[in-house]
């Protein structure tokens, strides 16, 4: 997929072509971990820098002793205050606990179920969960399921990368980025990967 994506993006957008040439290959390998873990990690990363979120995620996993992401049952076995001791805000601690309740009850879709659903169907289903917005589901689609055509237009890193790459005076509005990104279909995920890298390398 990555070779087809790069070929398409280069032919569709000369600015992105220059970024691709400068950055080189990117990985789109999906992690394919259980839905509870992937969405839970995305909740922890909401509205934080990758560095800060990574620190909190490690502290969160350390609460359970083995350094691995806990099961839903393990999360439910400790008080919410203990989750907050890892650095989670009160709302995020509640969201993770609520997600664990859904997982323990068997209410979350399995990876196999997700494979039968469209991106839009997964967005609709998972955003019904408290604390799970569109950005969180988009991170799940990109990094856990490896879906090829996801453009997270509200992501600050993607917007910042676009601003830098296209030499804009201000950040693009999500609607503007959505319209511009039509030319990148059906490989908007790879375009987003390169915009992230463009922002990182500035």
PDB file of C-alpha atoms in Angstrom:
ATOM      1  CA  UNK A   1       0.000   0.000   0.000  1.00  0.00           C
ATOM      2  CA  UNK A   2       2.738   2.463   0.913  1.00  0.00           C
ATOM      3  CA  UNK A   3       4.326   2.355  -2.556  1.00  0.00           C
ATOM      4  CA  UNK A   4       0.992   3.011  -4.278  1.00  0.00           C
ATOM      5  CA  UNK A   5       0.249   5.770  -1.775  1.00  0.00           C
ATOM      6  CA  UNK A   6       3.565   7.531  -2.308  1.00  0.00           C
ATOM      7  CA  UNK A   7       3.215   7.324  -6.089  1.00  0.00           C
ATOM      8  CA  UNK A   8      -0.285   8.791  -5.952  1.00  0.00           C
ATOM      9  CA  UNK A   9       0.604  11.568  -3.513  1.00  0.00           C
ATOM     10  CA  UNK A  10       3.655  12.619  -5.519  1.00  0.00           C
ATOM     11  CA  UNK A  11       1.625  12.884  -8.692  1.00  0.00           C
ATOM     12  CA  UNK A  12      -1.281  14.666  -6.986  1.00  0.00           C
ATOM     13  CA  UNK A  13       0.630  17.260  -4.974  1.00  0.00           C
ATOM     14  CA  UNK A  14       4.071  18.737  -5.795  1.00  0.00           C
ATOM     15  CA  UNK A  15       4.482  20.182  -2.288  1.00  0.00           C
ATOM     16  CA  UNK A  16       3.871  16.801  -0.696  1.00  0.00           C
ATOM     17  CA  UNK A  17       6.231  15.292  -3.256  1.00  0.00           C
ATOM     18  CA  UNK A  18       9.054  17.490  -1.919  1.00  0.00           C
ATOM     19  CA  UNK A  19       8.251  16.466   1.661  1.00  0.00           C
ATOM     20  CA  UNK A  20       8.241  12.791   0.713  1.00  0.00           C
ATOM     21  CA  UNK A  21      11.617  13.142  -0.996  1.00  0.00           C
ATOM     22  CA  UNK A  22      13.070  14.929   2.025  1.00  0.00           C
ATOM     23  CA  UNK A  23      11.616  12.700   4.756  1.00  0.00           C
ATOM     24  CA  UNK A  24      11.963   9.323   3.066  1.00  0.00           C
ATOM     25  CA  UNK A  25       9.936   6.214   3.932  1.00  0.00           C
ATOM     26  CA  UNK A  26       7.356   6.261   6.730  1.00  0.00           C
ATOM     27  CA  UNK A  27       5.818   3.275   8.465  1.00  0.00           C
ATOM     28  CA  UNK A  28       2.098   2.582   8.338  1.00  0.00           C
ATOM     29  CA  UNK A  29       2.314  -0.732  10.173  1.00  0.00           C
ATOM     30  CA  UNK A  30      -0.737  -1.301  12.369  1.00  0.00           C
ATOM     31  CA  UNK A  31      -0.267  -2.365  15.990  1.00  0.00           C
ATOM     32  CA  UNK A  32      -3.438  -4.527  16.090  1.00  0.00           C
ATOM     33  CA  UNK A  33      -3.806  -4.559  19.877  1.00  0.00           C
ATOM     34  CA  UNK A  34      -7.187  -5.082  21.541  1.00  0.00           C
ATOM     35  CA  UNK A  35      -9.667  -2.223  21.204  1.00  0.00           C
ATOM     36  CA  UNK A  36      -9.607  -1.413  24.926  1.00  0.00           C
ATOM     37  CA  UNK A  37      -5.849  -0.868  24.888  1.00  0.00           C
ATOM     38  CA  UNK A  38      -5.727   1.151  21.681  1.00  0.00           C
ATOM     39  CA  UNK A  39      -8.611   3.465  22.555  1.00  0.00           C
ATOM     40  CA  UNK A  40      -7.413   3.730  26.162  1.00  0.00           C
ATOM     41  CA  UNK A  41      -3.974   4.860  25.018  1.00  0.00           C
ATOM     42  CA  UNK A  42      -5.548   7.381  22.654  1.00  0.00           C
ATOM     43  CA  UNK A  43      -7.573   8.827  25.541  1.00  0.00           C
ATOM     44  CA  UNK A  44      -4.364   9.253  27.542  1.00  0.00           C
ATOM     45  CA  UNK A  45      -2.760  11.069  24.583  1.00  0.00           C
ATOM     46  CA  UNK A  46      -5.660  13.499  24.103  1.00  0.00           C
ATOM     47  CA  UNK A  47      -4.529  17.163  24.023  1.00  0.00           C
ATOM     48  CA  UNK A  48      -0.996  16.384  25.186  1.00  0.00           C
ATOM     49  CA  UNK A  49       2.402  16.410  23.533  1.00  0.00           C
ATOM     50  CA  UNK A  50       3.710  12.974  22.635  1.00  0.00           C
ATOM     51  CA  UNK A  51       6.452  13.297  25.254  1.00  0.00           C
ATOM     52  CA  UNK A  52       4.117  14.251  28.105  1.00  0.00           C
ATOM     53  CA  UNK A  53       1.577  11.612  27.132  1.00  0.00           C
ATOM     54  CA  UNK A  54       4.258   8.931  26.869  1.00  0.00           C
ATOM     55  CA  UNK A  55       5.421   9.719  30.406  1.00  0.00           C
ATOM     56  CA  UNK A  56       1.885   9.448  31.772  1.00  0.00           C
ATOM     57  CA  UNK A  57       1.248   6.237  29.839  1.00  0.00           C
ATOM     58  CA  UNK A  58       4.362   4.644  31.361  1.00  0.00           C
ATOM     59  CA  UNK A  59       3.280   5.712  34.855  1.00  0.00           C
ATOM     60  CA  UNK A  60      -0.189   4.340  34.183  1.00  0.00           C
ATOM     61  CA  UNK A  61       1.191   0.958  33.126  1.00  0.00           C
ATOM     62  CA  UNK A  62       3.527   0.933  36.135  1.00  0.00           C
ATOM     63  CA  UNK A  63       0.495   1.004  38.433  1.00  0.00           C
ATOM     64  CA  UNK A  64      -0.151  -2.603  37.436  1.00  0.00           C
ATOM     65  CA  UNK A  65       3.302  -3.942  38.129  1.00  0.00           C
ATOM     66  CA  UNK A  66       4.400  -5.639  34.929  1.00  0.00           C
ATOM     67  CA  UNK A  67       4.861  -2.606  32.660  1.00  0.00           C
ATOM     68  CA  UNK A  68       2.202  -3.851  30.240  1.00  0.00           C
ATOM     69  CA  UNK A  69      -1.064  -2.160  29.377  1.00  0.00           C
ATOM     70  CA  UNK A  70      -3.606  -3.513  31.874  1.00  0.00           C
ATOM     71  CA  UNK A  71      -6.752  -5.454  31.154  1.00  0.00           C
ATOM     72  CA  UNK A  72     -10.116  -3.835  31.736  1.00  0.00           C
ATOM     73  CA  UNK A  73     -10.553  -5.958  34.846  1.00  0.00           C
ATOM     74  CA  UNK A  74      -7.250  -4.722  36.275  1.00  0.00           C
ATOM     75  CA  UNK A  75      -8.299  -1.101  35.767  1.00  0.00           C
ATOM     76  CA  UNK A  76     -11.623  -1.709  37.502  1.00  0.00           C
ATOM     77  CA  UNK A  77      -9.881  -3.354  40.442  1.00  0.00           C
ATOM     78  CA  UNK A  78      -8.175  -0.140  41.587  1.00  0.00           C
ATOM     79  CA  UNK A  79      -9.802   3.103  42.786  1.00  0.00           C
ATOM     80  CA  UNK A  80     -10.049   6.055  40.350  1.00  0.00           C
ATOM     81  CA  UNK A  81      -7.780   8.109  42.618  1.00  0.00           C
ATOM     82  CA  UNK A  82      -4.966   5.672  41.919  1.00  0.00           C
ATOM     83  CA  UNK A  83      -5.370   6.246  38.190  1.00  0.00           C
ATOM     84  CA  UNK A  84      -4.979   9.965  38.828  1.00  0.00           C
ATOM     85  CA  UNK A  85      -1.695   9.350  40.649  1.00  0.00           C
ATOM     86  CA  UNK A  86      -0.198   8.427  37.264  1.00  0.00           C
ATOM     87  CA  UNK A  87      -0.921  11.923  35.994  1.00  0.00           C
ATOM     88  CA  UNK A  88      -4.333  11.403  34.450  1.00  0.00           C
ATOM     89  CA  UNK A  89      -6.736  14.287  34.867  1.00  0.00           C
ATOM     90  CA  UNK A  90      -9.959  13.528  36.704  1.00  0.00           C
ATOM     91  CA  UNK A  91     -11.998  13.418  33.452  1.00  0.00           C
ATOM     92  CA  UNK A  92      -9.469  11.136  31.724  1.00  0.00           C
ATOM     93  CA  UNK A  93      -9.373   8.788  34.710  1.00  0.00           C
ATOM     94  CA  UNK A  94     -13.167   8.579  34.510  1.00  0.00           C
ATOM     95  CA  UNK A  95     -13.081   8.033  30.746  1.00  0.00           C
ATOM     96  CA  UNK A  96     -10.552   5.205  31.019  1.00  0.00           C
ATOM     97  CA  UNK A  97     -12.560   3.607  33.799  1.00  0.00           C
ATOM     98  CA  UNK A  98     -15.777   3.964  31.798  1.00  0.00           C
ATOM     99  CA  UNK A  99     -14.049   2.371  28.807  1.00  0.00           C
ATOM    100  CA  UNK A 100     -12.913  -0.489  31.042  1.00  0.00           C
ATOM    101  CA  UNK A 101     -16.503  -1.023  32.193  1.00  0.00           C
ATOM    102  CA  UNK A 102     -17.658  -1.284  28.571  1.00  0.00           C
ATOM    103  CA  UNK A 103     -14.812  -3.675  27.736  1.00  0.00           C
ATOM    104  CA  UNK A 104     -15.496  -5.890  30.763  1.00  0.00           C
ATOM    105  CA  UNK A 105     -19.165  -6.026  29.794  1.00  0.00           C
ATOM    106  CA  UNK A 106     -18.272  -7.104  26.262  1.00  0.00           C
ATOM    107  CA  UNK A 107     -19.687  -3.897  24.741  1.00  0.00           C
ATOM    108  CA  UNK A 108     -16.615  -2.910  22.737  1.00  0.00           C
ATOM    109  CA  UNK A 109     -16.230  -4.251  19.200  1.00  0.00           C
ATOM    110  CA  UNK A 110     -13.478  -6.795  18.649  1.00  0.00           C
ATOM    111  CA  UNK A 111     -10.748  -6.249  16.068  1.00  0.00           C
ATOM    112  CA  UNK A 112     -12.474  -8.840  13.898  1.00  0.00           C
ATOM    113  CA  UNK A 113     -15.728  -6.899  14.093  1.00  0.00           C
ATOM    114  CA  UNK A 114     -13.910  -3.680  13.239  1.00  0.00           C
ATOM    115  CA  UNK A 115     -12.515  -5.335  10.139  1.00  0.00           C
ATOM    116  CA  UNK A 116     -16.071  -5.704   8.838  1.00  0.00           C
ATOM    117  CA  UNK A 117     -16.993  -2.053   9.488  1.00  0.00           C
ATOM    118  CA  UNK A 118     -16.269   1.080   7.469  1.00  0.00           C
ATOM    119  CA  UNK A 119     -14.294   3.976   8.950  1.00  0.00           C
ATOM    120  CA  UNK A 120     -17.527   5.968   9.335  1.00  0.00           C
ATOM    121  CA  UNK A 121     -19.261   3.084  11.112  1.00  0.00           C
ATOM    122  CA  UNK A 122     -16.368   2.733  13.565  1.00  0.00           C
ATOM    123  CA  UNK A 123     -16.369   6.497  14.222  1.00  0.00           C
ATOM    124  CA  UNK A 124     -20.106   6.401  14.884  1.00  0.00           C
ATOM    125  CA  UNK A 125     -19.886   3.406  17.191  1.00  0.00           C
ATOM    126  CA  UNK A 126     -16.881   4.447  19.282  1.00  0.00           C
ATOM    127  CA  UNK A 127     -17.800   8.126  19.661  1.00  0.00           C
ATOM    128  CA  UNK A 128     -20.866   6.958  21.560  1.00  0.00           C
ATOM    129  CA  UNK A 129     -18.438   6.232  24.412  1.00  0.00           C
ATOM    130  CA  UNK A 130     -17.939   9.026  26.921  1.00  0.00           C
ATOM    131  CA  UNK A 131     -14.626  10.809  26.424  1.00  0.00           C
ATOM    132  CA  UNK A 132     -14.072   9.322  22.960  1.00  0.00           C
ATOM    133  CA  UNK A 133     -14.229  11.938  20.219  1.00  0.00           C
ATOM    134  CA  UNK A 134     -13.475  11.857  16.529  1.00  0.00           C
ATOM    135  CA  UNK A 135      -9.704  12.458  16.988  1.00  0.00           C
ATOM    136  CA  UNK A 136      -9.424   9.502  19.380  1.00  0.00           C
ATOM    137  CA  UNK A 137     -11.146   7.181  16.918  1.00  0.00           C
ATOM    138  CA  UNK A 138      -9.017   8.487  14.047  1.00  0.00           C
ATOM    139  CA  UNK A 139      -5.863   7.574  15.976  1.00  0.00           C
ATOM    140  CA  UNK A 140      -7.366   4.112  16.490  1.00  0.00           C
ATOM    141  CA  UNK A 141      -8.125   3.802  12.771  1.00  0.00           C
ATOM    142  CA  UNK A 142      -4.637   4.919  11.741  1.00  0.00           C
ATOM    143  CA  UNK A 143      -2.356   3.271  14.247  1.00  0.00           C
ATOM    144  CA  UNK A 144      -4.281   0.188  15.341  1.00  0.00           C
ATOM    145  CA  UNK A 145      -6.280  -0.795  12.272  1.00  0.00           C
ATOM    146  CA  UNK A 146      -3.964   0.620   9.605  1.00  0.00           C
ATOM    147  CA  UNK A 147      -6.789   2.214   7.637  1.00  0.00           C
ATOM    148  CA  UNK A 148      -5.345   3.966   4.553  1.00  0.00           C
ATOM    149  CA  UNK A 149      -7.621   6.969   4.078  1.00  0.00           C
ATOM    150  CA  UNK A 150      -7.911   8.824   7.391  1.00  0.00           C
ATOM    151  CA  UNK A 151      -7.122  12.552   7.638  1.00  0.00           C
ATOM    152  CA  UNK A 152      -7.303  13.839  11.237  1.00  0.00           C
ATOM    153  CA  UNK A 153      -8.072  17.463  10.354  1.00  0.00           C
ATOM    154  CA  UNK A 154      -8.396  18.554  13.992  1.00  0.00           C
ATOM    155  CA  UNK A 155      -4.958  17.228  14.931  1.00  0.00           C
ATOM    156  CA  UNK A 156      -2.645  20.116  15.814  1.00  0.00           C
ATOM    157  CA  UNK A 157       0.441  18.312  14.480  1.00  0.00           C
ATOM    158  CA  UNK A 158      -1.169  17.691  11.089  1.00  0.00           C
ATOM    159  CA  UNK A 159      -2.392  21.290  10.878  1.00  0.00           C
ATOM    160  CA  UNK A 160       1.002  22.631  11.918  1.00  0.00           C
ATOM    161  CA  UNK A 161       2.761  20.422   9.367  1.00  0.00           C
ATOM    162  CA  UNK A 162       0.446  21.723   6.647  1.00  0.00           C
ATOM    163  CA  UNK A 163       1.103  25.325   7.684  1.00  0.00           C
ATOM    164  CA  UNK A 164       4.859  24.781   7.451  1.00  0.00           C
ATOM    165  CA  UNK A 165       4.860  22.698   4.276  1.00  0.00           C
ATOM    166  CA  UNK A 166       2.589  25.035   2.348  1.00  0.00           C
ATOM    167  CA  UNK A 167       4.059  28.223   3.840  1.00  0.00           C
ATOM    168  CA  UNK A 168       0.810  29.500   5.318  1.00  0.00           C
ATOM    169  CA  UNK A 169       0.663  32.468   7.689  1.00  0.00           C
ATOM    170  CA  UNK A 170      -1.675  30.681  10.092  1.00  0.00           C
ATOM    171  CA  UNK A 171      -2.926  27.211  10.882  1.00  0.00           C
ATOM    172  CA  UNK A 172      -5.509  25.899   8.421  1.00  0.00           C
ATOM    173  CA  UNK A 173      -9.027  25.492   9.726  1.00  0.00           C
ATOM    174  CA  UNK A 174     -10.146  21.844   9.807  1.00  0.00           C
ATOM    175  CA  UNK A 175     -12.684  22.509   7.058  1.00  0.00           C
ATOM    176  CA  UNK A 176      -9.984  23.997   4.812  1.00  0.00           C
ATOM    177  CA  UNK A 177      -7.715  21.023   5.401  1.00  0.00           C
ATOM    178  CA  UNK A 178     -10.582  18.627   4.704  1.00  0.00           C
ATOM    179  CA  UNK A 179     -11.245  20.272   1.336  1.00  0.00           C
ATOM    180  CA  UNK A 180      -7.571  20.455   0.378  1.00  0.00           C
ATOM    181  CA  UNK A 181      -7.034  16.836   1.350  1.00  0.00           C
ATOM    182  CA  UNK A 182      -9.523  15.557  -1.209  1.00  0.00           C
ATOM    183  CA  UNK A 183      -6.669  15.381  -3.718  1.00  0.00           C
ATOM    184  CA  UNK A 184      -4.860  12.899  -1.448  1.00  0.00           C
ATOM    185  CA  UNK A 185      -7.670  10.299  -1.459  1.00  0.00           C
ATOM    186  CA  UNK A 186      -7.558   7.307  -1.074  1.00  0.00           C
ATOM    187  CA  UNK A 187      -4.270   7.612   0.834  1.00  0.00           C
ATOM    188  CA  UNK A 188      -4.906  10.462   3.256  1.00  0.00           C
ATOM    189  CA  UNK A 189      -3.391   8.483   6.131  1.00  0.00           C
ATOM    190  CA  UNK A 190       0.016   8.541   4.430  1.00  0.00           C
ATOM    191  CA  UNK A 191      -0.386  12.246   3.678  1.00  0.00           C
ATOM    192  CA  UNK A 192      -1.054  12.815   7.401  1.00  0.00           C
ATOM    193  CA  UNK A 193       2.096  10.839   8.270  1.00  0.00           C
ATOM    194  CA  UNK A 194       4.173  13.161   6.096  1.00  0.00           C
ATOM    195  CA  UNK A 195       2.507  16.286   7.486  1.00  0.00           C
ATOM    196  CA  UNK A 196       3.382  15.116  11.008  1.00  0.00           C
ATOM    197  CA  UNK A 197       6.973  14.662   9.898  1.00  0.00           C
ATOM    198  CA  UNK A 198       6.992  18.084   8.229  1.00  0.00           C
ATOM    199  CA  UNK A 199       5.945  19.641  11.511  1.00  0.00           C
ATOM    200  CA  UNK A 200       8.512  17.658  13.500  1.00  0.00           C
ATOM    201  CA  UNK A 201      11.392  18.656  11.238  1.00  0.00           C
ATOM    202  CA  UNK A 202      10.718  22.388  11.286  1.00  0.00           C
TER     203      UNK A 202
END
